[in-house]
mmCIF file with all atom_site columns, C-alpha atoms in Angstrom:
data_model
loop_
_atom_site.group_PDB
_atom_site.id
_atom_site.type_symbol
_atom_site.label_atom_id
_atom_site.label_alt_id
_atom_site.label_comp_id
_atom_site.label_asym_id
_atom_site.label_entity_id
_atom_site.label_seq_id
_atom_site.pdbx_PDB_ins_code
_atom_site.Cartn_x
_atom_site.Cartn_y
_atom_site.Cartn_z
_atom_site.occupancy
_atom_site.B_iso_or_equiv
_atom_site.pdbx_formal_charge
_atom_site.auth_seq_id
_atom_site.auth_comp_id
_atom_site.auth_asym_id
_atom_site.auth_atom_id
_atom_site.pdbx_PDB_model_num
ATOM 1   C CA . MET A 1 1   ? 0.000   0.000   0.000  1.00 0.00 ? 1   MET A CA 1
ATOM 2   C CA . SER A 1 2   ? 1.215   3.481   -0.645 1.00 0.00 ? 2   SER A CA 1
ATOM 3   C CA . VAL A 1 3   ? -0.142  6.975   -0.415 1.00 0.00 ? 3   VAL A CA 1
ATOM 4   C CA . SER A 1 4   ? 0.725   8.494   -3.752 1.00 0.00 ? 4   SER A CA 1
ATOM 5   C CA . LYS A 1 5   ? 0.626   12.165  -4.715 1.00 0.00 ? 5   LYS A CA 1
ATOM 6   C CA . GLU A 1 6   ? 0.428   11.194  -8.399 1.00 0.00 ? 6   GLU A CA 1
ATOM 7   C CA . THR A 1 7   ? -2.702  9.070   -8.022 1.00 0.00 ? 7   THR A CA 1
ATOM 8   C CA . LYS A 1 8   ? -4.103  11.241  -5.237 1.00 0.00 ? 8   LYS A CA 1
ATOM 9   C CA . ALA A 1 9   ? -4.801  8.045   -3.282 1.00 0.00 ? 9   ALA A CA 1
ATOM 10  C CA . TYR A 1 10  ? -5.650  8.673   0.321  1.00 0.00 ? 10  TYR A CA 1
ATOM 11  C CA . VAL A 1 11  ? -5.803  6.703   3.531  1.00 0.00 ? 11  VAL A CA 1
ATOM 12  C CA . ASP A 1 12  ? -9.373  6.154   4.739  1.00 0.00 ? 12  ASP A CA 1
ATOM 13  C CA . VAL A 1 13  ? -8.536  4.222   7.941  1.00 0.00 ? 13  VAL A CA 1
ATOM 14  C CA . ARG A 1 14  ? -5.396  4.449   10.075 1.00 0.00 ? 14  ARG A CA 1
ATOM 15  C CA . GLY A 1 15  ? -4.409  3.167   13.474 1.00 0.00 ? 15  GLY A CA 1
ATOM 16  C CA . PHE A 1 16  ? -2.461  0.545   15.372 1.00 0.00 ? 16  PHE A CA 1
ATOM 17  C CA . VAL A 1 17  ? -2.687  -3.142  16.195 1.00 0.00 ? 17  VAL A CA 1
ATOM 18  C CA . PHE A 1 18  ? -1.052  -4.325  19.426 1.00 0.00 ? 18  PHE A CA 1
ATOM 19  C CA . ASP A 1 19  ? -0.650  -7.362  21.647 1.00 0.00 ? 19  ASP A CA 1
ATOM 20  C CA . THR A 1 20  ? 1.435   -8.817  24.472 1.00 0.00 ? 20  THR A CA 1
ATOM 21  C CA . SER A 1 21  ? 3.094   -11.262 22.064 1.00 0.00 ? 21  SER A CA 1
ATOM 22  C CA . SER A 1 22  ? 4.937   -10.732 18.794 1.00 0.00 ? 22  SER A CA 1
ATOM 23  C CA . HIS A 1 23  ? 3.248   -11.556 15.475 1.00 0.00 ? 23  HIS A CA 1
ATOM 24  C CA . THR A 1 24  ? 4.290   -12.064 11.873 1.00 0.00 ? 24  THR A CA 1
ATOM 25  C CA . PRO A 1 25  ? 3.293   -9.325  9.398  1.00 0.00 ? 25  PRO A CA 1
ATOM 26  C CA . PRO A 1 26  ? -0.490  -9.499  8.851  1.00 0.00 ? 26  PRO A CA 1
ATOM 27  C CA . GLY A 1 27  ? -0.383  -8.788  5.105  1.00 0.00 ? 27  GLY A CA 1
ATOM 28  C CA . ASN A 1 28  ? -3.408  -7.257  3.417  1.00 0.00 ? 28  ASN A CA 1
ATOM 29  C CA . LYS A 1 29  ? -5.845  -8.041  6.269  1.00 0.00 ? 29  LYS A CA 1
ATOM 30  C CA . ASP A 1 30  ? -8.259  -5.961  8.293  1.00 0.00 ? 30  ASP A CA 1
ATOM 31  C CA . PRO A 1 31  ? -7.014  -5.276  11.869 1.00 0.00 ? 31  PRO A CA 1
ATOM 32  C CA . TYR A 1 32  ? -9.763  -7.610  13.189 1.00 0.00 ? 32  TYR A CA 1
ATOM 33  C CA . ALA A 1 33  ? -8.143  -10.470 11.233 1.00 0.00 ? 33  ALA A CA 1
ATOM 34  C CA . SER A 1 34  ? -4.520  -9.382  11.806 1.00 0.00 ? 34  SER A CA 1
ATOM 35  C CA . GLY A 1 35  ? -3.843  -11.886 14.589 1.00 0.00 ? 35  GLY A CA 1
ATOM 36  C CA . TYR A 1 36  ? -3.283  -9.094  17.113 1.00 0.00 ? 36  TYR A CA 1
ATOM 37  C CA . THR A 1 37  ? -5.597  -9.166  20.128 1.00 0.00 ? 37  THR A CA 1
ATOM 38  C CA . TYR A 1 38  ? -6.109  -5.394  20.255 1.00 0.00 ? 38  TYR A CA 1
ATOM 39  C CA . HIS A 1 39  ? -6.537  -2.686  17.664 1.00 0.00 ? 39  HIS A CA 1
ATOM 40  C CA . ILE A 1 40  ? -7.470  0.970   17.576 1.00 0.00 ? 40  ILE A CA 1
ATOM 41  C CA . THR A 1 41  ? -8.384  2.759   14.342 1.00 0.00 ? 41  THR A CA 1
ATOM 42  C CA . GLU A 1 42  ? -9.997  5.934   13.100 1.00 0.00 ? 42  GLU A CA 1
ATOM 43  C CA . SER A 1 43  ? -11.778 6.582   9.810  1.00 0.00 ? 43  SER A CA 1
ATOM 44  C CA . GLY A 1 44  ? -11.573 9.696   7.685  1.00 0.00 ? 44  GLY A CA 1
ATOM 45  C CA . LYS A 1 45  ? -9.696  11.037  4.693  1.00 0.00 ? 45  LYS A CA 1
ATOM 46  C CA . PHE A 1 46  ? -6.007  11.278  5.563  1.00 0.00 ? 46  PHE A CA 1
ATOM 47  C CA . ILE A 1 47  ? -3.199  12.249  3.192  1.00 0.00 ? 47  ILE A CA 1
ATOM 48  C CA . THR A 1 48  ? 0.165   12.455  4.973  1.00 0.00 ? 48  THR A CA 1
ATOM 49  C CA . GLY A 1 49  ? 1.391   13.534  8.360  1.00 0.00 ? 49  GLY A CA 1
ATOM 50  C CA . PRO A 1 50  ? 1.770   12.357  11.917 1.00 0.00 ? 50  PRO A CA 1
ATOM 51  C CA . PHE A 1 51  ? -0.931  10.693  13.917 1.00 0.00 ? 51  PHE A CA 1
ATOM 52  C CA . SER A 1 52  ? -1.078  9.303   17.419 1.00 0.00 ? 52  SER A CA 1
ATOM 53  C CA . MET A 1 53  ? -3.523  7.396   19.568 1.00 0.00 ? 53  MET A CA 1
ATOM 54  C CA . LYS A 1 54  ? -3.800  6.849   23.287 1.00 0.00 ? 54  LYS A CA 1
ATOM 55  C CA . LEU A 1 55  ? -3.946  3.243   24.506 1.00 0.00 ? 55  LEU A CA 1
ATOM 56  C CA . ASN A 1 56  ? -5.860  2.765   27.762 1.00 0.00 ? 56  ASN A CA 1
ATOM 57  C CA . GLY A 1 57  ? -6.059  -0.088  30.247 1.00 0.00 ? 57  GLY A CA 1
ATOM 58  C CA . LEU A 1 58  ? -2.558  -1.460  29.703 1.00 0.00 ? 58  LEU A CA 1
ATOM 59  C CA . LYS A 1 59  ? -1.185  -4.019  32.164 1.00 0.00 ? 59  LYS A CA 1
ATOM 60  C CA . PRO A 1 60  ? 1.703   -2.901  34.390 1.00 0.00 ? 60  PRO A CA 1
ATOM 61  C CA . ARG A 1 61  ? 5.241   -4.179  33.689 1.00 0.00 ? 61  ARG A CA 1
ATOM 62  C CA . THR A 1 62  ? 4.160   -5.724  30.387 1.00 0.00 ? 62  THR A CA 1
ATOM 63  C CA . ILE A 1 63  ? 5.816   -5.713  26.967 1.00 0.00 ? 63  ILE A CA 1
ATOM 64  C CA . TYR A 1 64  ? 3.445   -4.646  24.184 1.00 0.00 ? 64  TYR A CA 1
ATOM 65  C CA . TYR A 1 65  ? 4.183   -5.196  20.500 1.00 0.00 ? 65  TYR A CA 1
ATOM 66  C CA . TYR A 1 66  ? 2.519   -2.943  17.949 1.00 0.00 ? 66  TYR A CA 1
ATOM 67  C CA . ARG A 1 67  ? 2.355   -2.001  14.280 1.00 0.00 ? 67  ARG A CA 1
ATOM 68  C CA . ALA A 1 68  ? 0.941   1.078   12.592 1.00 0.00 ? 68  ALA A CA 1
ATOM 69  C CA . CYS A 1 69  ? -1.699  0.167   10.038 1.00 0.00 ? 69  CYS A CA 1
ATOM 70  C CA . ALA A 1 70  ? -3.422  2.048   7.253  1.00 0.00 ? 70  ALA A CA 1
ATOM 71  C CA . HIS A 1 71  ? -5.981  1.320   4.560  1.00 0.00 ? 71  HIS A CA 1
ATOM 72  C CA . ASN A 1 72  ? -6.503  2.898   1.151  1.00 0.00 ? 72  ASN A CA 1
ATOM 73  C CA . PRO A 1 73  ? -8.213  1.707   -2.056 1.00 0.00 ? 73  PRO A CA 1
ATOM 74  C CA . ALA A 1 74  ? -5.261  -0.680  -2.654 1.00 0.00 ? 74  ALA A CA 1
ATOM 75  C CA . GLY A 1 75  ? -5.884  -2.485  0.660  1.00 0.00 ? 75  GLY A CA 1
ATOM 76  C CA . TRP A 1 76  ? -4.287  -2.733  4.105  1.00 0.00 ? 76  TRP A CA 1
ATOM 77  C CA . GLY A 1 77  ? -0.650  -2.066  4.923  1.00 0.00 ? 77  GLY A CA 1
ATOM 78  C CA . TYR A 1 78  ? 1.294   -2.507  8.168  1.00 0.00 ? 78  TYR A CA 1
ATOM 79  C CA . GLY A 1 79  ? 4.581   -1.128  9.397  1.00 0.00 ? 79  GLY A CA 1
ATOM 80  C CA . ASP A 1 80  ? 7.312   -3.040  11.161 1.00 0.00 ? 80  ASP A CA 1
ATOM 81  C CA . GLU A 1 81  ? 6.550   -4.333  14.623 1.00 0.00 ? 81  GLU A CA 1
ATOM 82  C CA . VAL A 1 82  ? 8.031   -2.346  17.514 1.00 0.00 ? 82  VAL A CA 1
ATOM 83  C CA . SER A 1 83  ? 7.564   -2.722  21.266 1.00 0.00 ? 83  SER A CA 1
ATOM 84  C CA . PHE A 1 84  ? 7.473   -0.861  24.553 1.00 0.00 ? 84  PHE A CA 1
ATOM 85  C CA . THR A 1 85  ? 7.216   -1.888  28.212 1.00 0.00 ? 85  THR A CA 1
ATOM 86  C CA . THR A 1 86  ? 4.705   -0.336  30.574 1.00 0.00 ? 86  THR A CA 1
ATOM 87  C CA . LYS A 1 87  ? 5.835   0.983   33.941 1.00 0.00 ? 87  LYS A CA 1
ATOM 88  C CA . LYS A 1 88  ? 4.711   -0.192  37.365 1.00 0.00 ? 88  LYS A CA 1
ATOM 89  C CA . LYS A 1 89  ? 1.229   1.303   37.081 1.00 0.00 ? 89  LYS A CA 1
ATOM 90  C CA . GLY A 1 90  ? 0.509   0.423   33.436 1.00 0.00 ? 90  GLY A CA 1
ATOM 91  C CA . GLY A 1 91  ? -2.263  2.878   32.662 1.00 0.00 ? 91  GLY A CA 1
ATOM 92  C CA . TRP A 1 92  ? -2.004  4.357   29.191 1.00 0.00 ? 92  TRP A CA 1
ATOM 93  C CA . ARG A 1 93  ? 0.597   5.005   26.516 1.00 0.00 ? 93  ARG A CA 1
ATOM 94  C CA . LYS A 1 94  ? 0.561   7.392   23.572 1.00 0.00 ? 94  LYS A CA 1
ATOM 95  C CA . ILE A 1 95  ? 1.987   5.923   20.366 1.00 0.00 ? 95  ILE A CA 1
ATOM 96  C CA . VAL A 1 96  ? 2.730   7.982   17.276 1.00 0.00 ? 96  VAL A CA 1
ATOM 97  C CA . ALA A 1 97  ? 3.074   7.249   13.549 1.00 0.00 ? 97  ALA A CA 1
ATOM 98  C CA . TYR A 1 98  ? 3.704   9.455   10.527 1.00 0.00 ? 98  TYR A CA 1
ATOM 99  C CA . LEU A 1 99  ? 2.201   8.785   7.094  1.00 0.00 ? 99  LEU A CA 1
ATOM 100 C CA . LYS A 1 100 ? 3.933   10.061  3.986  1.00 0.00 ? 100 LYS A CA 1
ATOM 101 C CA . PRO A 1 101 ? 4.228   8.728   0.432  1.00 0.00 ? 101 PRO A CA 1
ATOM 102 C CA . ASP A 1 102 ? 5.401   5.118   0.651  1.00 0.00 ? 102 ASP A CA 1
ATOM 103 C CA . GLU A 1 103 ? 6.650   5.434   4.256  1.00 0.00 ? 103 GLU A CA 1
ATOM 104 C CA . VAL A 1 104 ? 5.379   5.193   7.794  1.00 0.00 ? 104 VAL A CA 1
ATOM 105 C CA . GLU A 1 105 ? 7.314   6.472   10.803 1.00 0.00 ? 105 GLU A CA 1
ATOM 106 C CA . ALA A 1 106 ? 6.415   5.440   14.342 1.00 0.00 ? 106 ALA A CA 1
ATOM 107 C CA . GLY A 1 107 ? 7.668   6.674   17.666 1.00 0.00 ? 107 GLY A CA 1
ATOM 108 C CA . LEU A 1 108 ? 7.309   6.139   21.375 1.00 0.00 ? 108 LEU A CA 1
ATOM 109 C CA . PRO A 1 109 ? 7.033   8.764   24.094 1.00 0.00 ? 109 PRO A CA 1
ATOM 110 C CA . THR A 1 110 ? 10.623  7.911   25.055 1.00 0.00 ? 110 THR A CA 1
ATOM 111 C CA . GLY A 1 111 ? 11.825  9.571   21.846 1.00 0.00 ? 111 GLY A CA 1
ATOM 112 C CA . ILE A 1 112 ? 12.624  6.389   19.904 1.00 0.00 ? 112 ILE A CA 1
ATOM 113 C CA . ARG A 1 113 ? 11.501  6.658   16.268 1.00 0.00 ? 113 ARG A CA 1
ATOM 114 C CA . VAL A 1 114 ? 11.336  3.932   13.606 1.00 0.00 ? 114 VAL A CA 1
ATOM 115 C CA . LYS A 1 115 ? 10.840  4.462   9.837  1.00 0.00 ? 115 LYS A CA 1
ATOM 116 C CA . TRP A 1 116 ? 9.925   1.831   7.271  1.00 0.00 ? 116 TRP A CA 1
ATOM 117 C CA . LYS A 1 117 ? 8.833   1.605   3.657  1.00 0.00 ? 117 LYS A CA 1
ATOM 118 C CA . ILE A 1 118 ? 5.263   0.496   3.005  1.00 0.00 ? 118 ILE A CA 1
ATOM 119 C CA . ARG A 1 119 ? 5.039   -2.295  0.503  1.00 0.00 ? 119 ARG A CA 1
ATOM 120 C CA . GLN A 1 120 ? 2.102   -4.030  -1.103 1.00 0.00 ? 120 GLN A CA 1
ATOM 121 C CA . THR A 1 121 ? 1.664   -7.622  0.051  1.00 0.00 ? 121 THR A CA 1
#
């Protein structure tokens, strides 16, 4: 999947899938069928730029694995899996991703950022 300025394709759903165990890349599947236990998405008409979502109800002292996901007329695309560990109280965590043509960038509140190319599967 790619967001292309030439074709004026846009992203109509974006978000994250996450779980307490690592997963293989989901391919061109809806987040419900991705294999990840949890997902959070929003619908709209998105071109490029950063986005973030707040995850609530996380377990304390737990490693969470997540991927940014996006959908456009070509289908679903997922970024590389990254992880973070919650602190003693768990609570919530804000995760961030950035959509731009053929790339997604994700970051954690700790300042770590990861970039990857989006490819059609």
